[in-house]
mmCIF file of C-alpha atoms in Angstrom:
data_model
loop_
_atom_site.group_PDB
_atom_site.id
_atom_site.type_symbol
_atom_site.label_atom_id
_atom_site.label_comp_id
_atom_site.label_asym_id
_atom_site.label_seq_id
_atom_site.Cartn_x
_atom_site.Cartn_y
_atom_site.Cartn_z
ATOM 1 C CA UNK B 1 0.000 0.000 0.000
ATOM 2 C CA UNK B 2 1.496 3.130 -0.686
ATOM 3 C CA UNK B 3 1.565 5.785 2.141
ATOM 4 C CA UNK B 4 1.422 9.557 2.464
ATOM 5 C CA UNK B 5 2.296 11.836 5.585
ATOM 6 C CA UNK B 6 0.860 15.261 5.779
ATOM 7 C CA UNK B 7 1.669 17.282 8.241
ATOM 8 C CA UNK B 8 -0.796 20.385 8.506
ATOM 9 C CA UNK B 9 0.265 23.465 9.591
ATOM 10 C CA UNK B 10 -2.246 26.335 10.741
ATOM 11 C CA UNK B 11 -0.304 29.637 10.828
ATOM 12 C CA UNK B 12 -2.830 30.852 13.198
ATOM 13 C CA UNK B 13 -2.904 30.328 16.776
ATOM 14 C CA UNK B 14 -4.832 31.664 19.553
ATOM 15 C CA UNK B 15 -2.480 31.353 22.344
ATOM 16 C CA UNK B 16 0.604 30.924 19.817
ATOM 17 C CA UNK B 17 0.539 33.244 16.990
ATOM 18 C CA UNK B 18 2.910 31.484 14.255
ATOM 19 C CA UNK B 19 3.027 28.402 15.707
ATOM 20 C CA UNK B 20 4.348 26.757 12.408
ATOM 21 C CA UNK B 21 7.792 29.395 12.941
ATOM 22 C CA UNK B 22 8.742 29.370 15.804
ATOM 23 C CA UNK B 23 12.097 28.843 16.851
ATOM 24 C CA UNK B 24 13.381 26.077 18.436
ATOM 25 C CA UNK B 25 17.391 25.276 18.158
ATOM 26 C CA UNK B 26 18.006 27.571 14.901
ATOM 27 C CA UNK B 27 14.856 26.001 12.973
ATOM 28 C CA UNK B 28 11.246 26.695 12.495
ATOM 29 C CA UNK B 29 9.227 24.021 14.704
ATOM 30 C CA UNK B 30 7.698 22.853 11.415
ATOM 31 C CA UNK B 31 11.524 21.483 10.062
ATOM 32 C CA UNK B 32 11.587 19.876 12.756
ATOM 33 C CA UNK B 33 8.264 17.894 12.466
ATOM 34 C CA UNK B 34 8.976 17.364 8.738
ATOM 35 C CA UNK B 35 12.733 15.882 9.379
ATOM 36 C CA UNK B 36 11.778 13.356 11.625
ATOM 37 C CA UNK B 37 8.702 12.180 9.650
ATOM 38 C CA UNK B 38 11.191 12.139 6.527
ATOM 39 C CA UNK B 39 12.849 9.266 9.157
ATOM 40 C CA UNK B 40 9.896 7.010 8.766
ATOM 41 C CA UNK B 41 10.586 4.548 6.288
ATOM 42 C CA UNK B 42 6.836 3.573 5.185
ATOM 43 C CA UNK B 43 5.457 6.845 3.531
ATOM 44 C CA UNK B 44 6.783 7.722 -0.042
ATOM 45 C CA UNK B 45 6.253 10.819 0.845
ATOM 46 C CA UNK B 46 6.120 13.652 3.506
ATOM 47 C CA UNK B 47 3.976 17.084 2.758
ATOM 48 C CA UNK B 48 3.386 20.043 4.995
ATOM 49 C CA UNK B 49 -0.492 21.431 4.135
ATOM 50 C CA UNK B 50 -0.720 24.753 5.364
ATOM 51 C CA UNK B 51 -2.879 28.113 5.013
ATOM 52 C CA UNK B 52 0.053 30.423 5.332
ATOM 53 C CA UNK B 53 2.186 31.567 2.885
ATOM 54 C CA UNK B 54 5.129 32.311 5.246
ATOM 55 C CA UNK B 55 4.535 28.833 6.548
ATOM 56 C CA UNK B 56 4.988 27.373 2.359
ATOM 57 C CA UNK B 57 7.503 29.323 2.160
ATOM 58 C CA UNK B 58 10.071 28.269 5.202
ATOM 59 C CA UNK B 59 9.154 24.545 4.021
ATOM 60 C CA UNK B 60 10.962 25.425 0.611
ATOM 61 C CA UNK B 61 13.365 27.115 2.027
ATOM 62 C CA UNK B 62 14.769 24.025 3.842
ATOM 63 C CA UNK B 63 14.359 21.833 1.077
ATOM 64 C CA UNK B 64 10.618 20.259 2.014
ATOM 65 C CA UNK B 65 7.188 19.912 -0.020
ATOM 66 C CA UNK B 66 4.374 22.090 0.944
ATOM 67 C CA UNK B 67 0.611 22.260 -0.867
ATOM 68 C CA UNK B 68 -1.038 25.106 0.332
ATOM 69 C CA UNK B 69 -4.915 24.929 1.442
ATOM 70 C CA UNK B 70 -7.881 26.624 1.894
ATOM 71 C CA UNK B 71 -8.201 29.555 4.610
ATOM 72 C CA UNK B 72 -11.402 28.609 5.764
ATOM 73 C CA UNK B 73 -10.952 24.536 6.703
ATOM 74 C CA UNK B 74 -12.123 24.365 10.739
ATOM 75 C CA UNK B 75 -10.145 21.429 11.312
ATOM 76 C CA UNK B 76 -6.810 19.412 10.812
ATOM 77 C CA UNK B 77 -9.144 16.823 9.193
ATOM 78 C CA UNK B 78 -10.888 18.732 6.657
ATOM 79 C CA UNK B 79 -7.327 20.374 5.580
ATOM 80 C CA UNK B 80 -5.926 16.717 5.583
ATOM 81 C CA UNK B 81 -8.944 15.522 3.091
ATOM 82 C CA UNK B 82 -8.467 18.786 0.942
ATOM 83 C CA UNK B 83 -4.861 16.877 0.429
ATOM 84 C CA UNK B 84 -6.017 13.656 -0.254
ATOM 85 C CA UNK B 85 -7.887 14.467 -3.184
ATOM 86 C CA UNK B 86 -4.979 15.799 -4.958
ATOM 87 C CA UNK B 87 -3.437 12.263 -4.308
ATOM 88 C CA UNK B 88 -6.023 9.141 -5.706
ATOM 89 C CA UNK B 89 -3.113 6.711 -5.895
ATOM 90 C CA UNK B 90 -2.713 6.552 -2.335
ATOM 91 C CA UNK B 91 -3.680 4.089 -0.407
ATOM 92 C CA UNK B 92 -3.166 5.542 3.290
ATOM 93 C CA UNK B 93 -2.702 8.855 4.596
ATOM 94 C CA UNK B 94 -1.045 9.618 8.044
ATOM 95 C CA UNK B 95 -1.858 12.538 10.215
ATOM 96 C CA UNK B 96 1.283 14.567 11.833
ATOM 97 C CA UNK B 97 0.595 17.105 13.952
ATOM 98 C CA UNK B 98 2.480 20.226 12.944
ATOM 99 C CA UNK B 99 3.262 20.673 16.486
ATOM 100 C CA UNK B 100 5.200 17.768 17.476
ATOM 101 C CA UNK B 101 8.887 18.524 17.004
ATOM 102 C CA UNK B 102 9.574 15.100 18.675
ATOM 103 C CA UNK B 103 7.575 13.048 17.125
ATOM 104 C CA UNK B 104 9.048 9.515 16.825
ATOM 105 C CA UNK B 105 9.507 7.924 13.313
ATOM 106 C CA UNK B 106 8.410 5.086 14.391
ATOM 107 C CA UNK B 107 5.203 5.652 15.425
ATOM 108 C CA UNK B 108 4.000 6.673 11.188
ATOM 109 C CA UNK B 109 5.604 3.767 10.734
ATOM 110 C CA UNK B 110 3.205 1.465 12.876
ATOM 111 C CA UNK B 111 0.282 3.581 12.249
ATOM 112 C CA UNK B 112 0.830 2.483 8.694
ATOM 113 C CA UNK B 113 1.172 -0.980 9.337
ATOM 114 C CA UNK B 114 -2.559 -1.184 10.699
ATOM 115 C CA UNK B 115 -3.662 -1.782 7.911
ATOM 116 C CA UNK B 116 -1.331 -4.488 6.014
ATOM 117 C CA UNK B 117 -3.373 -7.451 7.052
ATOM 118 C CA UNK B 118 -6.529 -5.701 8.732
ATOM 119 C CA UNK B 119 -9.723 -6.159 6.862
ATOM 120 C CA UNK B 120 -11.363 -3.641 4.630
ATOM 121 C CA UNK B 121 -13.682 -2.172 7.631
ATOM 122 C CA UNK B 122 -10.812 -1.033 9.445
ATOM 123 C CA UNK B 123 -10.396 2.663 8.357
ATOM 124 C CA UNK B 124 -8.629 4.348 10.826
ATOM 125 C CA UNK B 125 -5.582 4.270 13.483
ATOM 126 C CA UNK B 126 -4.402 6.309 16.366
ATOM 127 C CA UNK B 127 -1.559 5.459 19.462
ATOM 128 C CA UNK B 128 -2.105 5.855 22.989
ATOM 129 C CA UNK B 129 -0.080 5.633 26.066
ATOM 130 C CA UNK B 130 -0.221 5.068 29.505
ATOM 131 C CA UNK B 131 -1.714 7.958 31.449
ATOM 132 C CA UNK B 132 0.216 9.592 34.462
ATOM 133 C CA UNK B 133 -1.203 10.217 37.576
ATOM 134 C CA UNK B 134 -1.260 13.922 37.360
ATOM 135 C CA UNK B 135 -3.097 13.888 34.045
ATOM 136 C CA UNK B 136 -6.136 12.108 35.316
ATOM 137 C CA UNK B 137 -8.268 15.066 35.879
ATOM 138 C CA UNK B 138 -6.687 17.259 33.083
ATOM 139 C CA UNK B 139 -9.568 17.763 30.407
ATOM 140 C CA UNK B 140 -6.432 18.553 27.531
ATOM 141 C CA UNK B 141 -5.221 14.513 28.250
ATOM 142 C CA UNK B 142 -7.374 12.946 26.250
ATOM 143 C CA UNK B 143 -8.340 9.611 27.675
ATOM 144 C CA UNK B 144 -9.008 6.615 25.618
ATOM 145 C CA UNK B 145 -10.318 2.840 26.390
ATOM 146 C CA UNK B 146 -10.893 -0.369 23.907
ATOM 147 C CA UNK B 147 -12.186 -3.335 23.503
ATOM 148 C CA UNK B 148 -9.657 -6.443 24.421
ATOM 149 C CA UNK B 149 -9.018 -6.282 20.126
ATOM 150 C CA UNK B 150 -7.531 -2.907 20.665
ATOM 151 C CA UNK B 151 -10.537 -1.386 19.270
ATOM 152 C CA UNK B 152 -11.796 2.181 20.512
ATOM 153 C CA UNK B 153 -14.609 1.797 22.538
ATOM 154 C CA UNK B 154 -14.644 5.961 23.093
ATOM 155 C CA UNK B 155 -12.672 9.013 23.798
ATOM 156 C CA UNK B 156 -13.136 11.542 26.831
ATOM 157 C CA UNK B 157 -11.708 14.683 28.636
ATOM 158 C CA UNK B 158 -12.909 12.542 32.190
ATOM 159 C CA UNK B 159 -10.932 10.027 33.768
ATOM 160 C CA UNK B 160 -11.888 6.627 31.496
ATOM 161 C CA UNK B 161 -12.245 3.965 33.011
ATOM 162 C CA UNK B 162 -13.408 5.334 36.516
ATOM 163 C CA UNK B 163 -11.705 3.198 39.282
ATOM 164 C CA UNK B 164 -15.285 2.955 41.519
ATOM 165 C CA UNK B 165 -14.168 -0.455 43.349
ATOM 166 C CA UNK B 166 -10.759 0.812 44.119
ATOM 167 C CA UNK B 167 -9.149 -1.493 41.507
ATOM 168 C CA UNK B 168 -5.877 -0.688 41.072
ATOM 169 C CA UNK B 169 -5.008 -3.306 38.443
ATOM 170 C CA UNK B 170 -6.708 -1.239 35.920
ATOM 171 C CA UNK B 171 -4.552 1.532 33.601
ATOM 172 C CA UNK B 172 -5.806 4.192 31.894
ATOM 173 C CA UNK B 173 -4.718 5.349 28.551
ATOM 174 C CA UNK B 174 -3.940 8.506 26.847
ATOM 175 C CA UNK B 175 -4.674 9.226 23.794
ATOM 176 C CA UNK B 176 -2.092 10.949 21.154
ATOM 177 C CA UNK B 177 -3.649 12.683 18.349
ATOM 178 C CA UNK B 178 -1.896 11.192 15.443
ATOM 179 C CA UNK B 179 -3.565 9.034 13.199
ATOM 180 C CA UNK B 180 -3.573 6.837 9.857
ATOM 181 C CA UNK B 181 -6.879 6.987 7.668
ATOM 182 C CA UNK B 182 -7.527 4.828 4.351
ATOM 183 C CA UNK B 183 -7.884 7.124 2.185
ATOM 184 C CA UNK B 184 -11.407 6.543 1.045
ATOM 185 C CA UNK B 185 -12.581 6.865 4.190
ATOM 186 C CA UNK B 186 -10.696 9.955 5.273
ATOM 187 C CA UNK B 187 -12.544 11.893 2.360
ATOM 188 C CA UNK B 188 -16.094 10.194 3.471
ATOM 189 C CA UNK B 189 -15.307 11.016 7.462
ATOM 190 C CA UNK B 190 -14.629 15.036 6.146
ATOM 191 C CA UNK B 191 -18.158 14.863 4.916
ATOM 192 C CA UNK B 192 -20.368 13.522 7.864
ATOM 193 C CA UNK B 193 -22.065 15.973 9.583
ATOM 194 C CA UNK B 194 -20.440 16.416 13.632
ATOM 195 C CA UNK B 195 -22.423 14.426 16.037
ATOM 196 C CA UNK B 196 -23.865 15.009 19.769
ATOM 197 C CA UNK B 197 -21.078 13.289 21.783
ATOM 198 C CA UNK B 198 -18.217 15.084 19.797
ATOM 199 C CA UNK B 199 -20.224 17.964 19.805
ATOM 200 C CA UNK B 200 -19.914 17.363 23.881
ATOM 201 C CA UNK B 201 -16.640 16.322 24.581
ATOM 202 C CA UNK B 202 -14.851 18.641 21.391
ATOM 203 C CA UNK B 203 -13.194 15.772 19.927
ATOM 204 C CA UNK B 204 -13.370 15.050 16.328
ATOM 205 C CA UNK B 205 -12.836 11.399 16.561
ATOM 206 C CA UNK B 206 -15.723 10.285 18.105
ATOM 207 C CA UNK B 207 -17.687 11.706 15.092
ATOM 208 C CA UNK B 208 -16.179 8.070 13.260
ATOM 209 C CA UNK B 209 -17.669 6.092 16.466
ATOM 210 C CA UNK B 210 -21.048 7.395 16.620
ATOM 211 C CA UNK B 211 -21.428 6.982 12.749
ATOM 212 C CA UNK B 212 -20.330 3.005 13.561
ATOM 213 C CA UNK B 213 -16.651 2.967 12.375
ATOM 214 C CA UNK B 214 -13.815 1.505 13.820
ATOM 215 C CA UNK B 215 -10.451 2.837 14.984
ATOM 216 C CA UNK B 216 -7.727 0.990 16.228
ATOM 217 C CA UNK B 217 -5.695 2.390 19.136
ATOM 218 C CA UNK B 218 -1.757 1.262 18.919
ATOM 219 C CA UNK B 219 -0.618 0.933 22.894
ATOM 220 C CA UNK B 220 2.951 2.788 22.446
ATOM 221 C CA UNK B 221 5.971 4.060 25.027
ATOM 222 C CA UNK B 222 5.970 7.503 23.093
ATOM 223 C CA UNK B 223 5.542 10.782 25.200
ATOM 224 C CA UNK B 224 3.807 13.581 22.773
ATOM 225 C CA UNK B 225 5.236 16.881 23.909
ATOM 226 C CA UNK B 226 2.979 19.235 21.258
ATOM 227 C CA UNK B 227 4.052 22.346 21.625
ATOM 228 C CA UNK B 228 0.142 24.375 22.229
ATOM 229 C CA UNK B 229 1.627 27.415 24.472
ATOM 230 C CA UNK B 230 4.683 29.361 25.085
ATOM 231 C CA UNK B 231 5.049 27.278 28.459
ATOM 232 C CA UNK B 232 5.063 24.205 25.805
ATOM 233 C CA UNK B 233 7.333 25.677 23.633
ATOM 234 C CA UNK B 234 9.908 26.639 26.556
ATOM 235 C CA UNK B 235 9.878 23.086 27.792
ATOM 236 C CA UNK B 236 10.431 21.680 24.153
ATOM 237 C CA UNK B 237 13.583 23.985 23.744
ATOM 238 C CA UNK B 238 15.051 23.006 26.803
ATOM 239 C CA UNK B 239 14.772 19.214 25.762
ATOM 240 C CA UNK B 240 16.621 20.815 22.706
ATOM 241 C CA UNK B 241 20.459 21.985 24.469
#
């Protein structure tokens, strides 16, 4: 099956204007992203989608592809999709975050694999890992439980599963917002209208559950550090020297 990463890149940020830019170590934060998913040895290729024409721009400048994309897309997803119709002979498309600087190689990699001996209904992948202690009541840690398959069974901003009996044998699980889409379905999932739970809980993914699909959830040791403030960014730049 042949792969594509895209990696979209909103220039606009509420609470970090230029996000794609910044600095971190004498590079924009979006080289970054883009040289480590170059690492990953399943896509054939790696392409920054972004709104911004400073943001296209720095991407040629160190040697990378960019497309740009509509100004008016209200989510990662529908940006993503916009992409994937300028690309029929793929086969599967994987979502990077343009705000993960560390993101592990590795991880496109498996989220690619899903799918070489899954059957046709699974459409979609996404990684979790185990959730710390001081995340448990943090609505931004997304938490995530499946079925004993490793299917998703559903997403929340609460603590999932809640330990009532005192059971401490049970983890919970956090879920990282990178995923792998077939591409067929990616540009039918753009399309459905939202629905009431992800509506509720603001979380896009649970529009695929409540329409019936399924989405497998890769357990992984990777720690996302996406870089959403400046107290984000500061940490990721010390991790940097």
């Amino acid at each position: 099956m042949k792969v594509l990463c895209v990696i979209p890149a909103r220039f606009s940020s509420t609470r970090l204007p230029g996000k794609p830019l910044v600095d971190i170590a004498g590079k924009p934060m979006i080289q970054h992203v883009y040289e480590r998913a170059k690492l990953a040895k399943r896509p054939a290729e790696v392409i920054v989608a972004t709104d911004h024409e400073l943001v296209y721009q720095a991407v040629e400048k160190f040697g990378g592809k960019a497309i740009m994309t509509s100004t008016h897309h209200l989510t990662g997803t529908d940006r993503l999709a916009e992409v994937a119709r300028v690309y029929p002979d793929v086969d599967i498309i994987v979502n990077v975050q343009g705000d993960e600087p560390l993101i592990a190689p590795e991880v496109i990699d498996d989220l690619a694999g899903a799918f070489d001996f899954a059957s046709a209904d699974q459409v979609m992948a996404t990684i979790m890992t185990e959730l710390m202690e001081e995340e448990y009541s943090n609505p931004a840690a997304v938490k995530v439980v499946t079925d004993l398959s490793g299917q998703a069974l559903y997403f929340s901003r609460s603590l999932i599963p809640f330990p009532r009996a005192g059971n401490g044998s049970i983890k919970a699980y956090k879920h990282i917002g990178i995923y792998a889409y077939r591409r067929d379905f990616l540009l039918a999932f753009a399309d459905l209208p939202p629905t009431p739970l992800e509506e509720t809980e603001c979380l896009e993914q649970l529009r695929a559950l409540e329409h019936g699909y399924r989405i497998k959830v890769l357990k992984t040791g990777f720690k996302s550090v996406g870089v959403d403030t400046a107290e984000d960014l500061a940490q990721v730049r010390r991790m940097f020297t």
